[in-house]
Short mmCIF file of C-alpha atoms and ligand atoms in Angstrom, two decimals:
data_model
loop_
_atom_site.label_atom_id
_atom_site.label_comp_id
_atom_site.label_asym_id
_atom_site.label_seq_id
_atom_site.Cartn_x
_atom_site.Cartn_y
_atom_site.Cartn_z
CA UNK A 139 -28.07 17.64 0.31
CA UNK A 140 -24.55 16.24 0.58
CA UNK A 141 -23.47 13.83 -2.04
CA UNK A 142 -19.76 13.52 -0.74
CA UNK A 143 -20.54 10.11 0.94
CA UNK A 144 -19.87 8.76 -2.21
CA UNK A 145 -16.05 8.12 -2.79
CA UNK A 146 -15.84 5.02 -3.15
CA UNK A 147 -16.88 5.61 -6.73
CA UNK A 148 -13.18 7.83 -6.73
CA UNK A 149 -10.64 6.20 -9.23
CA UNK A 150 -7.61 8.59 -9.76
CA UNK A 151 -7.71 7.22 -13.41
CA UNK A 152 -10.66 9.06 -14.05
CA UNK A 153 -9.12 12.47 -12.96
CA UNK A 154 -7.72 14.77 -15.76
CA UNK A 155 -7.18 17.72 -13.45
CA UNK A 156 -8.03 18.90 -10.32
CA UNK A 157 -7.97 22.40 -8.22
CA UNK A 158 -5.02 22.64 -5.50
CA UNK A 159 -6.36 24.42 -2.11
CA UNK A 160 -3.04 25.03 -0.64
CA UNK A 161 -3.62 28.75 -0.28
CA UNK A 162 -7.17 28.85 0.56
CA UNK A 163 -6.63 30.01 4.18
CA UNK A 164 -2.52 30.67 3.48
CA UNK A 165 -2.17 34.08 4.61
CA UNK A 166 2.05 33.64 4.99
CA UNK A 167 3.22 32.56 1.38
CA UNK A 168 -0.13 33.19 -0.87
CA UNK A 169 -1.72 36.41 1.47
CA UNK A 170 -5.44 34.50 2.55
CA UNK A 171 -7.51 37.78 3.85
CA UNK A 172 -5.24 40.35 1.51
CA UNK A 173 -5.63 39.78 -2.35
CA UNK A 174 -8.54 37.02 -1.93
CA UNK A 175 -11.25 36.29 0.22
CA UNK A 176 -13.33 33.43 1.58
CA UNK A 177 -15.94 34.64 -0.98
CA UNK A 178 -13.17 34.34 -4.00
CA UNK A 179 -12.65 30.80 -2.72
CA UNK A 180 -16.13 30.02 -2.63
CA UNK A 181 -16.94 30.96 -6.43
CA UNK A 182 -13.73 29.07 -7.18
CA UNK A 183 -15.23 26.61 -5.34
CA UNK A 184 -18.79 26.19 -6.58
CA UNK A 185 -17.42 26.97 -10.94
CA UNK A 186 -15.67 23.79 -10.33
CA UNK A 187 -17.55 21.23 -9.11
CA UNK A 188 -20.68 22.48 -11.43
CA UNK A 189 -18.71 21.70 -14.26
CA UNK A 190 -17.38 18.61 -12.35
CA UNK A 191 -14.03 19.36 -11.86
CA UNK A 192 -14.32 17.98 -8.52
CA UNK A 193 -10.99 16.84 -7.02
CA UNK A 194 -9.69 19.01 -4.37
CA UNK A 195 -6.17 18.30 -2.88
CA UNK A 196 -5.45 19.98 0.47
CA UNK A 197 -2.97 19.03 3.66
CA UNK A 198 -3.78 18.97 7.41
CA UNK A 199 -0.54 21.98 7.48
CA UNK A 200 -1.79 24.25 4.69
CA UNK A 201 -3.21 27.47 6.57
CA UNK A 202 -2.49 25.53 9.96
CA UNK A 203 -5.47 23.47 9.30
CA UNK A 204 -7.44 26.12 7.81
CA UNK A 205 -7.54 24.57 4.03
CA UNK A 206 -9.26 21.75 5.32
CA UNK A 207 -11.77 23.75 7.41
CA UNK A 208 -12.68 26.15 4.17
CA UNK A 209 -12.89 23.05 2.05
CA UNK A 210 -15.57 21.35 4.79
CA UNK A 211 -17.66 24.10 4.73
CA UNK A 212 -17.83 24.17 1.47
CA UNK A 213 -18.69 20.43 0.34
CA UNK A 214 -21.07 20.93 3.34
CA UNK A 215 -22.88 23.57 1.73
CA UNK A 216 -22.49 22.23 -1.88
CA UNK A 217 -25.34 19.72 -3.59
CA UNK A 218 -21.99 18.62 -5.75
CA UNK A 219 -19.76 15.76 -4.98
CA UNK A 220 -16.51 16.36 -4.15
CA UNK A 221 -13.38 14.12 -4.48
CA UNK A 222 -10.60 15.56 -1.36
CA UNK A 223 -7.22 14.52 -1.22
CA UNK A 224 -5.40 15.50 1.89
CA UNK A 225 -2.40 14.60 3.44
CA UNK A 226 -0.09 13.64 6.88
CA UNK A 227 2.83 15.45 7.60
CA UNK A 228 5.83 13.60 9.25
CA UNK A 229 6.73 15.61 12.18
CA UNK A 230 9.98 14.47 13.86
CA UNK A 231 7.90 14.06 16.39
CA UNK A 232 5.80 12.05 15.39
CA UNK A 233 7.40 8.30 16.20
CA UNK A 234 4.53 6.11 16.59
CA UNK A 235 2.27 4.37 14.44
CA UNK A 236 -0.82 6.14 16.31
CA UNK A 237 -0.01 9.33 15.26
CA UNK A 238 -0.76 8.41 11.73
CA UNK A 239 -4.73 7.57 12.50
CA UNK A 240 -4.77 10.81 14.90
CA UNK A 241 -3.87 13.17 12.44
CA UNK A 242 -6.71 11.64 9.59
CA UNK A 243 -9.12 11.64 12.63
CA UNK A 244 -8.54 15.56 12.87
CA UNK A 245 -8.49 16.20 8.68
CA UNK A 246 -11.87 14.14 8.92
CA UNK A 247 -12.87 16.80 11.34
CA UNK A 248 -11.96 20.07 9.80
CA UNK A 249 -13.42 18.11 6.55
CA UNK A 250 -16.54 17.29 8.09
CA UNK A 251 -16.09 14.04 6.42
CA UNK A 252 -16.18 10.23 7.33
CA UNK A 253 -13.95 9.28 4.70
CA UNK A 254 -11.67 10.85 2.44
CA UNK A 255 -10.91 9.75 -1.13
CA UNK A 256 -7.28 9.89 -1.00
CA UNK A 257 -4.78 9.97 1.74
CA UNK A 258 -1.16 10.74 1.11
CA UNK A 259 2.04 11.27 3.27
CA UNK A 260 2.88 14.81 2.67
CA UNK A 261 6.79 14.11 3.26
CA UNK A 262 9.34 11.13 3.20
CA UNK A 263 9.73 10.49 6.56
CA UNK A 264 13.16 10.15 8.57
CA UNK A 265 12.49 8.96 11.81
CA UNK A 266 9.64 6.60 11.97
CA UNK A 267 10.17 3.85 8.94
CA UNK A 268 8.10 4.05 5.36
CA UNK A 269 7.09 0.34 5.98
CA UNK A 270 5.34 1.18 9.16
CA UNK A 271 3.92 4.60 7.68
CA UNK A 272 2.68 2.26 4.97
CA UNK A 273 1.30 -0.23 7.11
CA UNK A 274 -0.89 2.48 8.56
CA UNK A 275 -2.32 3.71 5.66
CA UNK A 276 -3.50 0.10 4.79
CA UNK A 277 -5.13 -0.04 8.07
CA UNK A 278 -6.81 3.41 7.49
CA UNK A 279 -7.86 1.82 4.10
CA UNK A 280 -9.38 -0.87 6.00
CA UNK A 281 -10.92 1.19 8.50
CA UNK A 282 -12.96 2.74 6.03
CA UNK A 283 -11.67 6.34 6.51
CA UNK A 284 -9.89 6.42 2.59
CA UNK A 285 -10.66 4.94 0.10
CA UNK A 286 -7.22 4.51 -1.36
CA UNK A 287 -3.71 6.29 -0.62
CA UNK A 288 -0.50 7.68 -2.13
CA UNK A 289 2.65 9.54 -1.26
CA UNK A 290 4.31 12.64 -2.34
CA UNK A 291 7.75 14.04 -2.37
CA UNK A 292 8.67 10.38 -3.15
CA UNK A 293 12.08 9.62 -5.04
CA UNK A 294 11.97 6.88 -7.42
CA UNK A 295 13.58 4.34 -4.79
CA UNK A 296 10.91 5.04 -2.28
CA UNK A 297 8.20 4.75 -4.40
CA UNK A 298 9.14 1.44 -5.85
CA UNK A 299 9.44 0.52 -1.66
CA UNK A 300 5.84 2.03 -0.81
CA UNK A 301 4.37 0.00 -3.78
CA UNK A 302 5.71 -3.22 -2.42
CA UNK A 303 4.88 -2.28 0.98
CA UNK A 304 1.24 -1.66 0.62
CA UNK A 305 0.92 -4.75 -1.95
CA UNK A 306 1.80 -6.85 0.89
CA UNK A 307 -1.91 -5.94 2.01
CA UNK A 308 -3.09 -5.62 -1.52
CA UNK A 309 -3.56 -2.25 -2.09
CA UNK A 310 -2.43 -0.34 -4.65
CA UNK A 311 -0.09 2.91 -4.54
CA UNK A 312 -2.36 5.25 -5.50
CA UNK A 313 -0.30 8.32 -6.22
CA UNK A 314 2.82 10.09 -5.96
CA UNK A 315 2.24 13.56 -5.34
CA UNK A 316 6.01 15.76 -7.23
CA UNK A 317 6.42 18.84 -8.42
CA UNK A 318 5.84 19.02 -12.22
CA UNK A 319 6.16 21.76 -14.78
CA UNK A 320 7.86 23.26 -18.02
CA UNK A 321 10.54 24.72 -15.53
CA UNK A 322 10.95 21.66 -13.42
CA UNK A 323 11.05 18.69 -15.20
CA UNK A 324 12.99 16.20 -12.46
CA UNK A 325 10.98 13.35 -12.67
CA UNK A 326 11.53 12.84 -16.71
CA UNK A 327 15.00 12.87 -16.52
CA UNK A 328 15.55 10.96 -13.51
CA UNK A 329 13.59 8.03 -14.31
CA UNK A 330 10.52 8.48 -11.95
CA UNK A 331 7.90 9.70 -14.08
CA UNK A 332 8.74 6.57 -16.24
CA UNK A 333 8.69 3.70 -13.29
CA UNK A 334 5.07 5.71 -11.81
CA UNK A 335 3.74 4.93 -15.56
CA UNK A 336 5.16 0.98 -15.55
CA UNK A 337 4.04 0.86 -11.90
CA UNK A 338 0.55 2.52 -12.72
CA UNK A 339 1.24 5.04 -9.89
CA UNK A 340 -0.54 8.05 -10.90
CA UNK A 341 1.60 11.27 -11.69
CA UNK A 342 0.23 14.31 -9.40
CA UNK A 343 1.66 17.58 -10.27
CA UNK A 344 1.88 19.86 -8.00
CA UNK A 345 2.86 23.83 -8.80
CA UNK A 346 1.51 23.07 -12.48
CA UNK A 347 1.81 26.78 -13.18
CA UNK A 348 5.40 27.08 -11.21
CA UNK A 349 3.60 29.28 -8.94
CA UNK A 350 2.64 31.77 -11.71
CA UNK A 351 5.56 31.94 -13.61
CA UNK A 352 3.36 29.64 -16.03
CA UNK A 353 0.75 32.18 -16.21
CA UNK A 354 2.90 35.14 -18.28
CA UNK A 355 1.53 37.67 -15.54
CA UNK A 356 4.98 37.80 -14.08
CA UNK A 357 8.11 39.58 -15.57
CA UNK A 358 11.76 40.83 -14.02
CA UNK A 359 9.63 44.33 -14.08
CA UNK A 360 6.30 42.61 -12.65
CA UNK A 361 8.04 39.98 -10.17
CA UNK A 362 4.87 37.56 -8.23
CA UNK A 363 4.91 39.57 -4.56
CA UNK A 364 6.35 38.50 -1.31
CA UNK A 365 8.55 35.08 -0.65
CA UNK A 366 7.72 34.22 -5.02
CA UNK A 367 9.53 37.10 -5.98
CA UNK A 368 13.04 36.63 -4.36
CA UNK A 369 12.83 32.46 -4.99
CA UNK A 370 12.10 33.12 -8.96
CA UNK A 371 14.30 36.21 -9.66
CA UNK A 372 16.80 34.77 -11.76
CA UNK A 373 14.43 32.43 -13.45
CA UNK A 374 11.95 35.02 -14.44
CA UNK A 375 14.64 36.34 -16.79
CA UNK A 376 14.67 33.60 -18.49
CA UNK A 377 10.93 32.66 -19.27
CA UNK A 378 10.19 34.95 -21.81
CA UNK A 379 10.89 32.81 -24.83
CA UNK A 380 8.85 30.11 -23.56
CA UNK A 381 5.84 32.14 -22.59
CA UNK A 382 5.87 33.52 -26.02
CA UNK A 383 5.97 30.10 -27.43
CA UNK A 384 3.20 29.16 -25.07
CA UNK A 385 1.17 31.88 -26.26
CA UNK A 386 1.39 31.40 -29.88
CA UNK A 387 0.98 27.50 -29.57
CA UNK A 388 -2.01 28.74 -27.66
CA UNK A 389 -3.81 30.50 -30.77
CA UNK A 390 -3.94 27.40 -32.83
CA UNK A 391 -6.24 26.24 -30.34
CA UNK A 392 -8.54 28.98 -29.87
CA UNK A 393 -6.45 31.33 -28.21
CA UNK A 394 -5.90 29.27 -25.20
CA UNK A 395 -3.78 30.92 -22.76
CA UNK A 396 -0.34 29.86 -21.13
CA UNK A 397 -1.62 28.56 -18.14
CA UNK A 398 -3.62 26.12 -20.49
CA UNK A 399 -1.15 25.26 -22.56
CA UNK A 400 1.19 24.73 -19.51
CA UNK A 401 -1.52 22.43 -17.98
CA UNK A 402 -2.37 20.72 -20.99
CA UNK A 403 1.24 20.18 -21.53
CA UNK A 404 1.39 18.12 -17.89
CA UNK A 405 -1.76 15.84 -19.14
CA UNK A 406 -0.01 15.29 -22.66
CA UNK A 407 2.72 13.81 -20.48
CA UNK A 408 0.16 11.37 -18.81
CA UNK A 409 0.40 13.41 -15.33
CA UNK A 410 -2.74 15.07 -13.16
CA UNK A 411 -2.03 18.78 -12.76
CA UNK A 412 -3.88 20.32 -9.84
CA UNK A 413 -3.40 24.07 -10.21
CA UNK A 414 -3.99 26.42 -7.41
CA UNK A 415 -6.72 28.68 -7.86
CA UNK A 416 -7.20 32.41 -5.76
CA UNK A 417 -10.59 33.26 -7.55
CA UNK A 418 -13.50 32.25 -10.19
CA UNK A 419 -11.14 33.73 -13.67
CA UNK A 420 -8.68 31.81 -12.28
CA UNK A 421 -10.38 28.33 -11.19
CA UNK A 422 -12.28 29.21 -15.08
CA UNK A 423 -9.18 29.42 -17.00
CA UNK A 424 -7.51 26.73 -15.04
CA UNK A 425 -10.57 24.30 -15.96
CA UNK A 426 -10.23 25.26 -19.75
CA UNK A 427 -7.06 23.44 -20.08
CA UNK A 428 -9.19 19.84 -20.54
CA UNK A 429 -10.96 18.52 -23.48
CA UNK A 430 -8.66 19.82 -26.21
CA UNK A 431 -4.63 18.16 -26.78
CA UNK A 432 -1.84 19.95 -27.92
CA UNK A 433 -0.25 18.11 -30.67
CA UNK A 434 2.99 15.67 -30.42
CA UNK A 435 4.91 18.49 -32.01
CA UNK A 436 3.62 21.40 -30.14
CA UNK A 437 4.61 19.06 -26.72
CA UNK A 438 8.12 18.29 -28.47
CA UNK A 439 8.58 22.22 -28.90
CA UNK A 440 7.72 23.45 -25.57
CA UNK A 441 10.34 20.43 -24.31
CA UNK A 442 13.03 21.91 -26.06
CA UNK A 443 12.66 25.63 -25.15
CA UNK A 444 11.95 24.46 -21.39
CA UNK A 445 15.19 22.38 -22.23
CA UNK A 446 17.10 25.74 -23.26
CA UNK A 447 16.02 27.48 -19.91
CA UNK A 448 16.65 24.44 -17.03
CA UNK A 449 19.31 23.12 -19.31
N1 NAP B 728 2.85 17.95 -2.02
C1 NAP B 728 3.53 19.06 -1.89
O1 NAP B 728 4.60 19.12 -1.27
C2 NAP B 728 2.99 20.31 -2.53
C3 NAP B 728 3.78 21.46 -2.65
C4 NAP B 728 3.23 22.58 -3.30
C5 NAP B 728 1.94 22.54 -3.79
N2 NAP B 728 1.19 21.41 -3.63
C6 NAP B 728 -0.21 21.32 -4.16
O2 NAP B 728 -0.25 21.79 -5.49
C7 NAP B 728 -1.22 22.84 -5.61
C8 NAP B 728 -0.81 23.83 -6.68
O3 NAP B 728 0.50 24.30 -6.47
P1 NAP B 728 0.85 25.82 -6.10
O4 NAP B 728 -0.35 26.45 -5.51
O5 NAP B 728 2.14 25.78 -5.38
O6 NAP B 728 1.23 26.50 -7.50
P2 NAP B 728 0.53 26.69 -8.93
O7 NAP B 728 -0.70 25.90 -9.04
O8 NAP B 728 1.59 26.45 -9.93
O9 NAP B 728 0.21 28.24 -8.91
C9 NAP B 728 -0.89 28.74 -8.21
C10 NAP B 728 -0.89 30.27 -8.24
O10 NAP B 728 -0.74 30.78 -9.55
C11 NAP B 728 -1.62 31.90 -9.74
N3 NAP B 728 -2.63 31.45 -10.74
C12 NAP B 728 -3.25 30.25 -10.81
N4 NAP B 728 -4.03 30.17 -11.89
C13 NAP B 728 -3.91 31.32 -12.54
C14 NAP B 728 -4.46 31.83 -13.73
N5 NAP B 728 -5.28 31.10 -14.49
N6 NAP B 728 -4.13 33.09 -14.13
C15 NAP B 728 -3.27 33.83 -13.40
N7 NAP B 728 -2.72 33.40 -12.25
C16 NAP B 728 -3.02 32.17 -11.82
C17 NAP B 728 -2.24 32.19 -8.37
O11 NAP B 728 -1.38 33.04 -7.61
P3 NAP B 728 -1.21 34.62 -7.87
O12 NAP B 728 -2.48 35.12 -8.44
O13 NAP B 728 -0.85 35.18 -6.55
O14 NAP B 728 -0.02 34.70 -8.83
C18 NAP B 728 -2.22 30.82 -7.74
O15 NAP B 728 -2.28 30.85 -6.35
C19 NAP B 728 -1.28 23.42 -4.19
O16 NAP B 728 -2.46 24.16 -3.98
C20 NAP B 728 -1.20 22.16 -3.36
O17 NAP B 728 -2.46 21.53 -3.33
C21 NAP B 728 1.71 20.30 -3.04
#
C-alpha cells in the first residue's frame, strides 16, 4: 500500500519543484473550509504525486497542526511515495534541547510517519543557541526519524554557522528554506543565494508566486482577499509591466502562463520553488513550470523589470 517508508532514497538535488501545504487546513490567512475544501486538497494531492511531483513541505504551526494531519491522511491513503518536509518552530518557550525531539515526535504523529525526509527549523532562534538546535537535529538524524535537515529564515551569517555546526557530526546542511521571487529578490543581492550555491546548501523558495501576485489574477481593481490585500496594495500597482512581460515571454514557450514563467524563473536561478496549491488547476499549472527553460535572455529581462519595481 504505502510506499513512504522509503526516504532514504530523498536527495534534495533531485527535486526541481515541489507543492507547499501551508494552507491546506489554514482557515485564518488562506480561508481552509471557505474557497477550498479537503476534497480540493486531495485532487491537488493525488495530480501530483501521479506525475511524481512528490515533495510536500509543511510545518508542525501551519493550520495549528492541521497541515500535517491532511498531509498523513493522504500519503496514508496514496499507493505514491511521498517526500515531506516539515519543520520546528522556536517558541520562546521552548529552552531545552528536549523540546526539539518532542515536537518531531508529534509531526511524526499527525504524519503518520516514522521518519520524515527533511527536517528544518522554521525560525532563527533567540533564546536557546543555533549550536545546540543543531546538535539536535544531528541526533534526530541519527535516531533515524530524518533523513537529512535544513533551516529556513536563515541570514547568510547563520547559515555559514549551521553548516559548520552540523559538519562537526558530518552531516550536511541540507537546505535553507527564504523567501524567493521576481518581487523579492533579497538573497541575490545580499550575498546568500551565492554562499548556499558555494556551500551546496540547497535554495528553497518559499512564496514562489508572492502569494498570487505572480499569478496575474490580482490587480489594484481585483486585490487577493483578506490579510493579502492590505500587505500588497501598493505593490500591486506596480506589477503590471512585469506580468505583461511574463505573459508574452510565456507564448514563446507554448503559452505558458505567469505562474510558470515565475517558477521557472526561480529554477533558472538554481533554487527549488515550492508553490502553494488550493486545488487540481492550480497544483496542474503549478507542475507545468518543469521540463522546459526560459532562455538566459528571457531570465536577464524579467531581472531588470523586477529590478524597475523593487528597485
Ligand atoms: N519557511 C517559511 O517561513 C515559509 C513562509 C511562507 C511560506 N512557506 C512555504 O512556501 C509555500 C508556498 O508559499 P505561499 O503559500 O506563501 O505562497 P505562493 O506559493 O507564492 O502562493 C500560493 C497561493 O497563490 C495562489 N495560486 C497558486 N498557484 C496558482 C495558480 N497556478 N493560479 C492561480 N493562483 C494560484 C493560491 O491562492 P489564491 O487562489 O487564494 O490566490 C495559493 O494559495 C507554503 O505553502 C509553505 O510551504 C514557508
Amino acid at each position: 500500500m504505502i510506499e513512504n517508508s522509503k526516504p532514504f532514497e530523498f536527495s534534495l538535488n533531485n527535486i526541481e519543484i515541489g507543492v507547499g501545504a501551508w494552507s491546506w487546513g489554514d482557515r485564518f490567512f488562506w480561508n481552509y473550509g471557505g474557497s477550498f475544501s479537503d476534497a480540493d486538497i486531495e485532487a491537488a494531492f493525488r495530480s501530483s504525486t501521479e506525475k511524481g511531483i512528490n515533495f510536500f513541505d509543511t510545518a508542525e504551526v501551519y493550520g495549528q497542526g492541521r497541515s500535517e494531519l491532511i498531509l498523513g491522511r493522504l500519503i496514508n491513503n496514496s499507493t505514491k511515495p511521498s517526500f515531506i518536509a516539515t519543520k520546528y518552530f522556536p517558541y520562546p518557550w521552548r529552552l531545552t534541547k528536549n523540546s526539539l525531539h518532542t515536537a518531531l515526535k508529534g509531526s511524526l504523529k499527525r504524519l503518520q510517519m516514522d521518519c520524515v525526509s527533511l527536517y528544518q527549523i522554521h525560525w532563527p532562534a533567540s533564546l536557546i543557541s543555533l549550536e545546540t538546535l543543531m546538535n539536535s537535529l544531528a541526533e534526530e538524524v541519527n535516531a533515524g526519524k530524518t533523513v537529512a535537515v535544513g533551516v529556513s529564515n536563515f541570514n547568510r551569517n547563520r547559515t555559514q554557522r549551521a553548516y559548520t555546526a552540523l559538519a562537526k557530526y558530518n552531516i550536511p546542511l541540507a537546505s535553507n528554506q527564504v523567501e524567493y521571487h521576481l518581487l523579492n529578490r533579497h538573497i541575490e543581492k545580499n550575498g546568500l543565494l551565492e554562499r548556499c550555491h558555494e556551500l551546496g546548501v540547497r535554495v528553497i523558495a518559499y512564496s514562489p508566486l508572492a502569494q498570487g501576485l505572480l499569478t496575474g489574477k490580482y490587480s489594484p481593481e481585483n486585490p487577493p482577499p483578506g490579510i493579502r490585500g492590505r500587505r500588497y496594495a501598493n505593490l500591486l500597482k506596480e506589477i503590471k509591466p512585469l506580468i505583461e512581460l511574463m505573459t508574452e515571454i510565456g507564448k514563446g514557450h507554448g503559452d505558458k502562463t505567469p505562474s510558470q514563467v515565475a517558477l521557472n524563473w526561480l529554477i533558472c536561478k538554481g533554487a527549488l520553488p515550492i508553490p502553494g496549491a488550493k486545488n487540481l488547476a492550480q497544483v496542474q499549472q503549478n507542475n507545468g513550470s518543469i521540463g522546459w527553460r526560459l532562455t538566459e535572455a528571457e531570465v536577464s529581462s524579467l531581472d531588470t523589470a523586477s529590478d524597475g519595481i523593487i528597485k
